[in-house]
Structures are given as structure tokens and as C-alpha cells.
């Protein structure tokens, strides 16, 4: 397919993708630093778990943003639930780190020791309700439009879009 000056592709705003990639790099560096802190003397290594507690959710949310963002568009309403899930997951990790150690005859929260309950419910269960609902409410805005589907079909049928036969 030969493109003329008037048939240029739509200019895309890559700021969402760029920020998501920067967050992934930042989160990965944070995770690496947290692992590296294990080789430091104990008084200096205390910051490692806290860095990990923030870097892991940062990587998780940045990866979801990278997958959800469409070229040329912002996240729109999805930024609020994704931000809330980041705060929820990072907060649950930080809360569990700050809580006192569990004791054998201590109180249980919904059948689990308090620190385990914070992790299971705050990291595992609550995001399970928030993110699917957020994607369901924004499905129409983030799925392919009829024009996008037609453009894909036309590209599939175009003789220049087909890969050469290897037989």
C-alpha cells in the first residue's frame, strides 16, 4: 500500500504509553533495589520491603495501563479505578508490613491472622471486584469501533497486507 501525503496515519498521543513505560522501568528498578537490599547489613536493609511494597503494585498497574490505553486517547474514567487499585494494593502491603507480628492465640480477621487477612483480602480479593467492574463500565469506549473493525478487514483482504507464501 502506497501512502500519499493526504493519507497519512492519524497522529497518536503516546504520553499515556510513555508514562506507563516509565512507571514500569521505575517499578523494575525499585524491585531490583529491594532485592539488592538483602545484601546490606540489617539496619540499612529495613527499607527494602517497603520499596518492594510500592514497586510491585506500580509495575502491576503500569502494565495494565499499557494494555488498556489506546493510541491517541487518554485512559478517561479508567484512571480512577486503576489509581484506587494501586493505592489499595500498595496500602495493603504497607499495612501488613507495619502491623505487629501474629501470635498463635491472637484474634482472627474473617478466619485469618490479621496480617494474612490484609494480604489475602486487600491484595487478592478487593481488586478482583474493582477492575472487572471498571472494565465493564468502560467497555464501549475502549473496544474497537465499527470503523476500526472495517479497517482491519480491509487490511486483511488487501493483497499487499498478506505475507508471502513460504511454500
Short mmCIF file of N, CA and C in Angstrom, two decimals:
data_model
loop_
_atom_site.label_atom_id
_atom_site.label_comp_id
_atom_site.label_asym_id
_atom_site.label_seq_id
_atom_site.Cartn_x
_atom_site.Cartn_y
_atom_site.Cartn_z
N UNK A 1 0.85 -1.18 0.00
CA UNK A 1 0.00 0.00 0.00
C UNK A 1 0.89 1.24 0.00
N UNK A 2 0.68 2.09 -0.96
CA UNK A 2 1.44 3.33 -1.08
C UNK A 2 0.61 4.44 -0.46
N UNK A 3 1.25 5.21 0.39
CA UNK A 3 0.54 6.29 1.07
C UNK A 3 0.95 7.62 0.47
N UNK A 4 -0.02 8.44 0.23
CA UNK A 4 0.26 9.78 -0.25
C UNK A 4 0.26 10.73 0.94
N UNK A 5 0.54 11.98 0.67
CA UNK A 5 0.60 12.98 1.73
C UNK A 5 -0.76 13.13 2.40
N UNK A 6 -1.83 12.99 1.66
CA UNK A 6 -3.16 13.18 2.24
C UNK A 6 -3.64 11.95 3.01
N UNK A 7 -2.97 10.80 2.85
CA UNK A 7 -3.40 9.58 3.52
C UNK A 7 -2.51 9.23 4.71
N UNK A 8 -1.96 10.21 5.37
CA UNK A 8 -1.07 9.94 6.48
C UNK A 8 -1.86 9.33 7.64
N UNK A 9 -1.21 8.45 8.42
CA UNK A 9 -1.93 7.88 9.56
C UNK A 9 -2.21 8.93 10.61
N UNK A 10 -3.19 8.63 11.42
CA UNK A 10 -3.57 9.55 12.49
C UNK A 10 -2.39 9.75 13.44
N UNK A 11 -2.13 10.99 13.79
CA UNK A 11 -1.09 11.29 14.76
C UNK A 11 -1.54 10.78 16.13
N UNK A 12 -0.67 10.07 16.80
CA UNK A 12 -1.07 9.49 18.08
C UNK A 12 -0.38 10.19 19.23
N UNK A 13 -1.10 10.30 20.31
CA UNK A 13 -0.56 10.86 21.54
C UNK A 13 -0.02 9.69 22.35
N UNK A 14 1.27 9.61 22.49
CA UNK A 14 1.88 8.47 23.18
C UNK A 14 2.21 8.78 24.63
N UNK A 15 1.69 9.87 25.17
CA UNK A 15 2.06 10.24 26.53
C UNK A 15 1.61 9.19 27.55
N UNK A 16 0.45 8.57 27.35
CA UNK A 16 -0.01 7.54 28.29
C UNK A 16 0.92 6.34 28.20
N UNK A 17 1.25 5.93 26.98
CA UNK A 17 2.17 4.80 26.82
C UNK A 17 3.55 5.13 27.41
N UNK A 18 4.01 6.33 27.15
CA UNK A 18 5.33 6.73 27.65
C UNK A 18 5.36 6.72 29.18
N UNK A 19 4.32 7.28 29.79
CA UNK A 19 4.27 7.29 31.26
C UNK A 19 4.17 5.89 31.83
N UNK A 20 3.41 5.03 31.18
CA UNK A 20 3.30 3.64 31.65
C UNK A 20 4.65 2.93 31.55
N UNK A 21 5.35 3.14 30.46
CA UNK A 21 6.68 2.52 30.31
C UNK A 21 7.66 3.08 31.34
N UNK A 22 7.59 4.37 31.60
CA UNK A 22 8.45 4.96 32.64
C UNK A 22 8.13 4.37 34.01
N UNK A 23 6.85 4.16 34.28
CA UNK A 23 6.45 3.56 35.56
C UNK A 23 6.93 2.12 35.66
N UNK A 24 6.90 1.39 34.55
CA UNK A 24 7.40 0.01 34.55
C UNK A 24 8.89 0.00 34.84
N UNK A 25 9.63 0.90 34.20
CA UNK A 25 11.08 0.98 34.46
C UNK A 25 11.33 1.35 35.92
N UNK A 26 10.60 2.35 36.42
CA UNK A 26 10.77 2.77 37.82
C UNK A 26 10.43 1.62 38.78
N UNK A 27 9.34 0.92 38.51
CA UNK A 27 8.96 -0.20 39.36
C UNK A 27 9.98 -1.32 39.32
N UNK A 28 10.51 -1.60 38.13
CA UNK A 28 11.52 -2.65 38.00
C UNK A 28 12.79 -2.28 38.73
N UNK A 29 13.20 -1.03 38.63
CA UNK A 29 14.39 -0.57 39.38
C UNK A 29 14.12 -0.67 40.88
N UNK A 30 12.91 -0.31 41.31
CA UNK A 30 12.56 -0.43 42.72
C UNK A 30 12.61 -1.87 43.20
N UNK A 31 12.10 -2.79 42.41
CA UNK A 31 12.14 -4.21 42.78
C UNK A 31 13.58 -4.69 42.85
N UNK A 32 14.41 -4.28 41.89
CA UNK A 32 15.82 -4.68 41.91
C UNK A 32 16.53 -4.11 43.15
N UNK A 33 16.24 -2.87 43.50
CA UNK A 33 16.85 -2.28 44.70
C UNK A 33 16.37 -3.00 45.97
N UNK A 34 15.11 -3.38 45.99
CA UNK A 34 14.59 -4.09 47.16
C UNK A 34 15.28 -5.44 47.31
N UNK A 35 15.48 -6.15 46.20
CA UNK A 35 16.21 -7.41 46.27
C UNK A 35 17.67 -7.17 46.67
N UNK A 36 18.28 -6.12 46.13
CA UNK A 36 19.67 -5.82 46.46
C UNK A 36 19.83 -5.45 47.92
N UNK A 37 18.79 -4.92 48.54
CA UNK A 37 18.89 -4.53 49.95
C UNK A 37 19.11 -5.74 50.86
N UNK A 38 18.82 -6.93 50.38
CA UNK A 38 19.04 -8.13 51.18
C UNK A 38 20.52 -8.37 51.46
N UNK A 39 21.37 -7.78 50.65
CA UNK A 39 22.81 -7.96 50.84
C UNK A 39 23.43 -6.89 51.73
N UNK A 40 22.62 -5.97 52.20
CA UNK A 40 23.10 -4.91 53.08
C UNK A 40 22.99 -5.35 54.54
N UNK A 41 23.71 -4.70 55.43
CA UNK A 41 23.56 -5.01 56.85
C UNK A 41 22.12 -4.74 57.30
N UNK A 42 21.61 -5.49 58.27
CA UNK A 42 20.21 -5.37 58.68
C UNK A 42 19.72 -3.96 58.97
N UNK A 43 20.47 -3.11 59.66
CA UNK A 43 19.93 -1.76 59.90
C UNK A 43 19.69 -0.98 58.60
N UNK A 44 20.52 -1.22 57.59
CA UNK A 44 20.37 -0.50 56.33
C UNK A 44 19.36 -1.16 55.40
N UNK A 45 19.08 -2.44 55.61
CA UNK A 45 18.21 -3.19 54.71
C UNK A 45 16.73 -3.06 55.07
N UNK A 46 16.40 -2.31 56.07
CA UNK A 46 15.00 -2.20 56.50
C UNK A 46 14.09 -1.55 55.47
N UNK A 47 14.63 -0.75 54.58
CA UNK A 47 13.81 -0.05 53.60
C UNK A 47 13.41 -0.96 52.44
N UNK A 48 14.09 -2.09 52.26
CA UNK A 48 13.83 -2.97 51.12
C UNK A 48 12.39 -3.46 50.99
N UNK A 49 11.79 -4.00 52.06
CA UNK A 49 10.41 -4.47 51.94
C UNK A 49 9.42 -3.34 51.61
N UNK A 50 9.68 -2.15 52.10
CA UNK A 50 8.78 -1.03 51.83
C UNK A 50 8.88 -0.57 50.38
N UNK A 51 10.09 -0.60 49.84
CA UNK A 51 10.26 -0.28 48.42
C UNK A 51 9.56 -1.33 47.57
N UNK A 52 9.71 -2.59 47.95
CA UNK A 52 9.05 -3.67 47.21
C UNK A 52 7.53 -3.54 47.28
N UNK A 53 7.02 -3.12 48.44
CA UNK A 53 5.57 -3.00 48.63
C UNK A 53 4.96 -1.93 47.73
N UNK A 54 5.76 -0.97 47.29
CA UNK A 54 5.26 0.07 46.38
C UNK A 54 5.62 -0.25 44.93
N UNK A 55 6.80 -0.84 44.71
CA UNK A 55 7.26 -1.09 43.34
C UNK A 55 6.45 -2.19 42.65
N UNK A 56 6.05 -3.22 43.38
CA UNK A 56 5.27 -4.29 42.74
C UNK A 56 3.91 -3.80 42.26
N UNK A 57 3.12 -3.11 43.09
CA UNK A 57 1.85 -2.58 42.56
C UNK A 57 2.05 -1.55 41.45
N UNK A 58 3.14 -0.79 41.51
CA UNK A 58 3.42 0.17 40.44
C UNK A 58 3.62 -0.56 39.12
N UNK A 59 4.40 -1.64 39.13
CA UNK A 59 4.58 -2.44 37.92
C UNK A 59 3.26 -3.03 37.44
N UNK A 60 2.47 -3.55 38.37
CA UNK A 60 1.20 -4.18 38.02
C UNK A 60 0.26 -3.18 37.34
N UNK A 61 0.09 -2.02 37.95
CA UNK A 61 -0.84 -1.03 37.40
C UNK A 61 -0.30 -0.45 36.10
N UNK A 62 1.00 -0.20 36.01
CA UNK A 62 1.57 0.34 34.77
C UNK A 62 1.40 -0.64 33.62
N UNK A 63 1.52 -1.92 33.89
CA UNK A 63 1.30 -2.92 32.85
C UNK A 63 -0.16 -2.93 32.40
N UNK A 64 -1.08 -2.78 33.35
CA UNK A 64 -2.50 -2.72 32.99
C UNK A 64 -2.80 -1.45 32.18
N UNK A 65 -2.19 -0.34 32.55
CA UNK A 65 -2.39 0.90 31.80
C UNK A 65 -1.86 0.74 30.39
N UNK A 66 -0.71 0.11 30.25
CA UNK A 66 -0.13 -0.10 28.93
C UNK A 66 -1.05 -0.94 28.06
N UNK A 67 -1.69 -1.93 28.66
CA UNK A 67 -2.61 -2.77 27.90
C UNK A 67 -3.94 -2.11 27.61
N UNK A 68 -4.40 -1.24 28.48
CA UNK A 68 -5.72 -0.63 28.33
C UNK A 68 -5.71 0.63 27.47
N UNK A 69 -4.57 1.30 27.40
CA UNK A 69 -4.51 2.57 26.68
C UNK A 69 -4.57 2.34 25.18
N UNK A 70 -5.37 3.14 24.52
CA UNK A 70 -5.44 3.11 23.07
C UNK A 70 -4.69 4.31 22.53
N UNK A 71 -4.06 4.12 21.41
CA UNK A 71 -3.26 5.18 20.81
C UNK A 71 -4.13 6.41 20.56
N UNK A 72 -3.60 7.55 20.96
CA UNK A 72 -4.29 8.80 20.72
C UNK A 72 -5.36 9.15 21.74
N UNK A 73 -5.52 8.34 22.76
CA UNK A 73 -6.55 8.60 23.77
C UNK A 73 -5.96 8.52 25.17
N UNK A 74 -6.62 9.20 26.07
CA UNK A 74 -6.23 9.06 27.47
C UNK A 74 -7.00 7.88 28.06
N UNK A 75 -6.73 7.55 29.29
CA UNK A 75 -7.44 6.45 29.94
C UNK A 75 -8.86 6.82 30.31
N UNK A 76 -9.15 8.09 30.35
CA UNK A 76 -10.51 8.52 30.68
C UNK A 76 -10.88 8.09 32.09
N UNK A 77 -12.05 7.47 32.19
CA UNK A 77 -12.55 7.08 33.51
C UNK A 77 -11.78 5.93 34.13
N UNK A 78 -10.98 5.21 33.35
CA UNK A 78 -10.21 4.08 33.90
C UNK A 78 -9.09 4.52 34.83
N UNK A 79 -8.68 5.78 34.75
CA UNK A 79 -7.57 6.20 35.61
C UNK A 79 -7.97 6.16 37.08
N UNK A 80 -9.23 6.39 37.39
CA UNK A 80 -9.66 6.40 38.80
C UNK A 80 -9.64 5.00 39.41
N UNK A 81 -10.24 3.99 38.79
CA UNK A 81 -10.16 2.67 39.41
C UNK A 81 -8.74 2.11 39.42
N UNK A 82 -7.95 2.42 38.40
CA UNK A 82 -6.57 1.93 38.41
C UNK A 82 -5.77 2.60 39.52
N UNK A 83 -5.98 3.89 39.71
CA UNK A 83 -5.32 4.58 40.82
C UNK A 83 -5.78 4.04 42.16
N UNK A 84 -7.08 3.75 42.26
CA UNK A 84 -7.61 3.20 43.50
C UNK A 84 -7.03 1.82 43.79
N UNK A 85 -6.88 1.01 42.76
CA UNK A 85 -6.30 -0.32 42.96
C UNK A 85 -4.84 -0.21 43.37
N UNK A 86 -4.10 0.74 42.78
CA UNK A 86 -2.71 0.94 43.20
C UNK A 86 -2.65 1.30 44.68
N UNK A 87 -3.48 2.26 45.09
CA UNK A 87 -3.49 2.69 46.50
C UNK A 87 -3.91 1.52 47.39
N UNK A 88 -4.89 0.76 46.97
CA UNK A 88 -5.38 -0.37 47.75
C UNK A 88 -4.30 -1.44 47.92
N UNK A 89 -3.67 -1.84 46.83
CA UNK A 89 -2.68 -2.91 46.90
C UNK A 89 -1.42 -2.44 47.63
N UNK A 90 -0.90 -1.28 47.27
CA UNK A 90 0.29 -0.78 47.96
C UNK A 90 -0.01 -0.52 49.43
N UNK A 91 -1.19 0.03 49.71
CA UNK A 91 -1.58 0.27 51.10
C UNK A 91 -1.70 -1.03 51.89
N UNK A 92 -2.24 -2.08 51.28
CA UNK A 92 -2.36 -3.36 51.97
C UNK A 92 -0.99 -3.94 52.27
N UNK A 93 -0.08 -3.87 51.30
CA UNK A 93 1.28 -4.36 51.55
C UNK A 93 1.95 -3.56 52.67
N UNK A 94 1.84 -2.24 52.60
CA UNK A 94 2.47 -1.40 53.62
C UNK A 94 1.83 -1.61 54.99
N UNK A 95 0.52 -1.77 55.03
CA UNK A 95 -0.17 -2.03 56.29
C UNK A 95 0.29 -3.36 56.90
N UNK A 96 0.39 -4.38 56.07
CA UNK A 96 0.84 -5.68 56.57
C UNK A 96 2.27 -5.61 57.09
N UNK A 97 3.11 -4.81 56.45
CA UNK A 97 4.48 -4.65 56.93
C UNK A 97 4.53 -3.91 58.27
N UNK A 98 3.63 -2.98 58.46
CA UNK A 98 3.63 -2.18 59.67
C UNK A 98 2.91 -2.81 60.86
N UNK A 99 2.15 -3.87 60.62
CA UNK A 99 1.39 -4.49 61.71
C UNK A 99 2.31 -5.33 62.59
N UNK A 100 1.95 -5.50 63.86
CA UNK A 100 2.77 -6.35 64.72
C UNK A 100 2.69 -7.81 64.28
N UNK A 101 3.67 -8.57 64.68
CA UNK A 101 3.72 -9.99 64.31
C UNK A 101 2.52 -10.73 64.89
N UNK A 102 2.05 -11.72 64.16
CA UNK A 102 0.91 -12.52 64.61
C UNK A 102 1.34 -13.45 65.74
N UNK A 103 0.41 -13.70 66.63
CA UNK A 103 0.66 -14.65 67.72
C UNK A 103 -0.30 -15.82 67.56
N UNK A 104 0.07 -16.96 68.13
CA UNK A 104 -0.70 -18.19 67.94
C UNK A 104 -2.14 -18.08 68.46
N UNK A 105 -2.34 -17.43 69.56
CA UNK A 105 -3.69 -17.34 70.13
C UNK A 105 -4.33 -15.97 69.88
N UNK A 106 -3.86 -15.25 68.87
CA UNK A 106 -4.37 -13.92 68.56
C UNK A 106 -5.71 -13.96 67.86
N UNK A 107 -6.27 -12.80 67.70
CA UNK A 107 -7.58 -12.66 67.04
C UNK A 107 -7.45 -13.00 65.56
N UNK A 108 -8.56 -13.44 64.98
CA UNK A 108 -8.61 -13.74 63.56
C UNK A 108 -9.52 -12.74 62.86
N UNK A 109 -9.16 -12.35 61.66
CA UNK A 109 -9.98 -11.48 60.84
C UNK A 109 -10.56 -12.33 59.71
N UNK A 110 -11.84 -12.58 59.78
CA UNK A 110 -12.51 -13.41 58.79
C UNK A 110 -11.79 -14.74 58.59
N UNK A 111 -11.35 -15.31 59.71
CA UNK A 111 -10.73 -16.62 59.69
C UNK A 111 -9.24 -16.65 59.45
N UNK A 112 -8.61 -15.51 59.32
CA UNK A 112 -7.17 -15.45 59.06
C UNK A 112 -6.48 -14.57 60.09
N UNK A 113 -5.19 -14.83 60.35
CA UNK A 113 -4.43 -13.89 61.17
C UNK A 113 -4.45 -12.51 60.51
N UNK A 114 -4.39 -11.45 61.29
CA UNK A 114 -4.57 -10.10 60.72
C UNK A 114 -3.68 -9.76 59.53
N UNK A 115 -2.39 -10.07 59.62
CA UNK A 115 -1.50 -9.72 58.51
C UNK A 115 -1.84 -10.51 57.26
N UNK A 116 -2.15 -11.79 57.43
CA UNK A 116 -2.53 -12.60 56.27
C UNK A 116 -3.86 -12.13 55.69
N UNK A 117 -4.78 -11.71 56.55
CA UNK A 117 -6.08 -11.23 56.08
C UNK A 117 -5.92 -9.97 55.24
N UNK A 118 -5.04 -9.07 55.66
CA UNK A 118 -4.80 -7.84 54.90
C UNK A 118 -4.28 -8.19 53.50
N UNK A 119 -3.36 -9.13 53.42
CA UNK A 119 -2.81 -9.51 52.11
C UNK A 119 -3.85 -10.23 51.26
N UNK A 120 -4.51 -11.23 51.83
CA UNK A 120 -5.47 -12.01 51.04
C UNK A 120 -6.64 -11.16 50.58
N UNK A 121 -7.21 -10.38 51.49
CA UNK A 121 -8.39 -9.59 51.13
C UNK A 121 -8.03 -8.29 50.42
N UNK A 122 -6.99 -7.61 50.87
CA UNK A 122 -6.63 -6.32 50.29
C UNK A 122 -5.89 -6.42 48.96
N UNK A 123 -5.08 -7.46 48.80
CA UNK A 123 -4.30 -7.61 47.57
C UNK A 123 -4.99 -8.58 46.61
N UNK A 124 -5.57 -9.64 47.14
CA UNK A 124 -6.13 -10.66 46.28
C UNK A 124 -7.60 -10.52 45.96
N UNK A 125 -8.40 -10.13 46.93
CA UNK A 125 -9.85 -10.18 46.74
C UNK A 125 -10.47 -8.86 46.27
N UNK A 126 -10.15 -7.76 46.92
CA UNK A 126 -10.81 -6.49 46.57
C UNK A 126 -10.52 -6.03 45.14
N UNK A 127 -9.27 -6.12 44.64
CA UNK A 127 -9.06 -5.74 43.23
C UNK A 127 -9.84 -6.61 42.26
N UNK A 128 -10.17 -7.82 42.69
CA UNK A 128 -10.95 -8.71 41.85
C UNK A 128 -12.35 -8.15 41.58
N UNK A 129 -12.85 -7.33 42.47
CA UNK A 129 -14.15 -6.70 42.27
C UNK A 129 -14.03 -5.36 41.55
N UNK A 130 -12.98 -4.61 41.83
CA UNK A 130 -12.86 -3.25 41.29
C UNK A 130 -12.54 -3.26 39.80
N UNK A 131 -11.52 -3.98 39.38
CA UNK A 131 -11.07 -3.90 37.99
C UNK A 131 -12.06 -4.46 36.98
N UNK A 132 -12.65 -5.64 37.19
CA UNK A 132 -13.63 -6.10 36.20
C UNK A 132 -14.82 -5.15 36.05
N UNK A 133 -15.27 -4.56 37.15
CA UNK A 133 -16.37 -3.59 37.05
C UNK A 133 -15.94 -2.35 36.26
N UNK A 134 -14.73 -1.90 36.51
CA UNK A 134 -14.23 -0.72 35.79
C UNK A 134 -14.14 -1.00 34.29
N UNK A 135 -13.62 -2.16 33.93
CA UNK A 135 -13.53 -2.50 32.51
C UNK A 135 -14.92 -2.70 31.91
N UNK A 136 -15.85 -3.25 32.67
CA UNK A 136 -17.21 -3.44 32.16
C UNK A 136 -17.88 -2.10 31.88
N UNK A 137 -17.70 -1.13 32.76
CA UNK A 137 -18.34 0.17 32.57
C UNK A 137 -17.70 0.99 31.46
N UNK A 138 -16.46 0.69 31.10
CA UNK A 138 -15.77 1.45 30.05
C UNK A 138 -15.56 0.61 28.79
N UNK A 139 -16.22 -0.52 28.69
CA UNK A 139 -16.01 -1.44 27.57
C UNK A 139 -16.25 -0.77 26.23
N UNK A 140 -17.36 -0.06 26.09
CA UNK A 140 -17.68 0.56 24.81
C UNK A 140 -16.66 1.60 24.38
N UNK A 141 -16.09 2.29 25.33
CA UNK A 141 -15.12 3.34 25.00
C UNK A 141 -13.76 2.77 24.59
N UNK A 142 -13.43 1.56 25.04
CA UNK A 142 -12.09 1.04 24.81
C UNK A 142 -12.03 -0.14 23.85
N UNK A 143 -13.15 -0.57 23.30
CA UNK A 143 -13.11 -1.64 22.32
C UNK A 143 -13.05 -1.04 20.92
N UNK A 144 -12.82 -1.88 19.95
CA UNK A 144 -12.72 -1.41 18.57
C UNK A 144 -14.07 -0.90 18.09
N UNK A 145 -14.04 0.21 17.41
CA UNK A 145 -15.27 0.75 16.82
C UNK A 145 -15.55 0.00 15.52
N UNK A 146 -16.73 0.22 14.94
CA UNK A 146 -17.07 -0.41 13.67
C UNK A 146 -16.10 0.00 12.58
N UNK A 147 -15.67 1.26 12.59
CA UNK A 147 -14.71 1.73 11.60
C UNK A 147 -13.36 1.02 11.76
N UNK A 148 -12.94 0.79 13.01
CA UNK A 148 -11.69 0.06 13.25
C UNK A 148 -11.77 -1.37 12.73
N UNK A 149 -12.90 -2.02 12.97
CA UNK A 149 -13.08 -3.40 12.50
C UNK A 149 -13.06 -3.45 10.98
N UNK A 150 -13.72 -2.50 10.34
CA UNK A 150 -13.72 -2.46 8.88
C UNK A 150 -12.32 -2.21 8.33
N UNK A 151 -11.55 -1.36 8.99
CA UNK A 151 -10.18 -1.09 8.55
C UNK A 151 -9.32 -2.35 8.67
N UNK A 152 -9.52 -3.13 9.73
CA UNK A 152 -8.78 -4.38 9.89
C UNK A 152 -9.19 -5.38 8.80
N UNK A 153 -10.49 -5.47 8.53
CA UNK A 153 -10.96 -6.38 7.47
C UNK A 153 -10.40 -5.98 6.11
N UNK A 154 -10.40 -4.70 5.83
CA UNK A 154 -9.87 -4.23 4.54
C UNK A 154 -8.37 -4.51 4.44
N UNK A 155 -7.66 -4.34 5.52
CA UNK A 155 -6.22 -4.63 5.51
C UNK A 155 -5.97 -6.12 5.31
N UNK A 156 -6.84 -6.93 5.85
CA UNK A 156 -6.68 -8.38 5.69
C UNK A 156 -6.88 -8.79 4.24
N UNK A 157 -7.83 -8.16 3.56
CA UNK A 157 -8.13 -8.51 2.19
C UNK A 157 -7.20 -7.86 1.18
N UNK A 158 -6.46 -6.87 1.60
CA UNK A 158 -5.54 -6.17 0.72
C UNK A 158 -4.41 -7.10 0.30
N UNK A 159 -4.08 -7.15 -1.00
CA UNK A 159 -3.01 -8.07 -1.45
C UNK A 159 -1.64 -7.69 -0.89
N UNK A 160 -1.41 -6.43 -0.57
CA UNK A 160 -0.11 -6.03 -0.03
C UNK A 160 0.01 -6.34 1.44
N UNK A 161 -1.11 -6.61 2.12
CA UNK A 161 -1.07 -6.87 3.56
C UNK A 161 -0.77 -8.33 3.86
N UNK A 162 -0.89 -9.19 2.85
CA UNK A 162 -0.67 -10.63 3.07
C UNK A 162 0.81 -10.95 3.06
N UNK A 163 1.25 -11.82 3.97
CA UNK A 163 2.65 -12.25 3.93
C UNK A 163 2.87 -13.17 2.72
N UNK A 164 4.08 -13.17 2.21
CA UNK A 164 4.40 -14.02 1.08
C UNK A 164 4.29 -15.48 1.48
N UNK A 165 3.83 -16.31 0.53
CA UNK A 165 3.74 -17.74 0.82
C UNK A 165 5.13 -18.32 0.94
N UNK A 166 5.31 -19.17 1.90
CA UNK A 166 6.63 -19.77 2.13
C UNK A 166 6.74 -21.16 1.55
N UNK A 167 5.71 -21.62 0.83
CA UNK A 167 5.75 -22.97 0.28
C UNK A 167 6.38 -22.99 -1.08
#
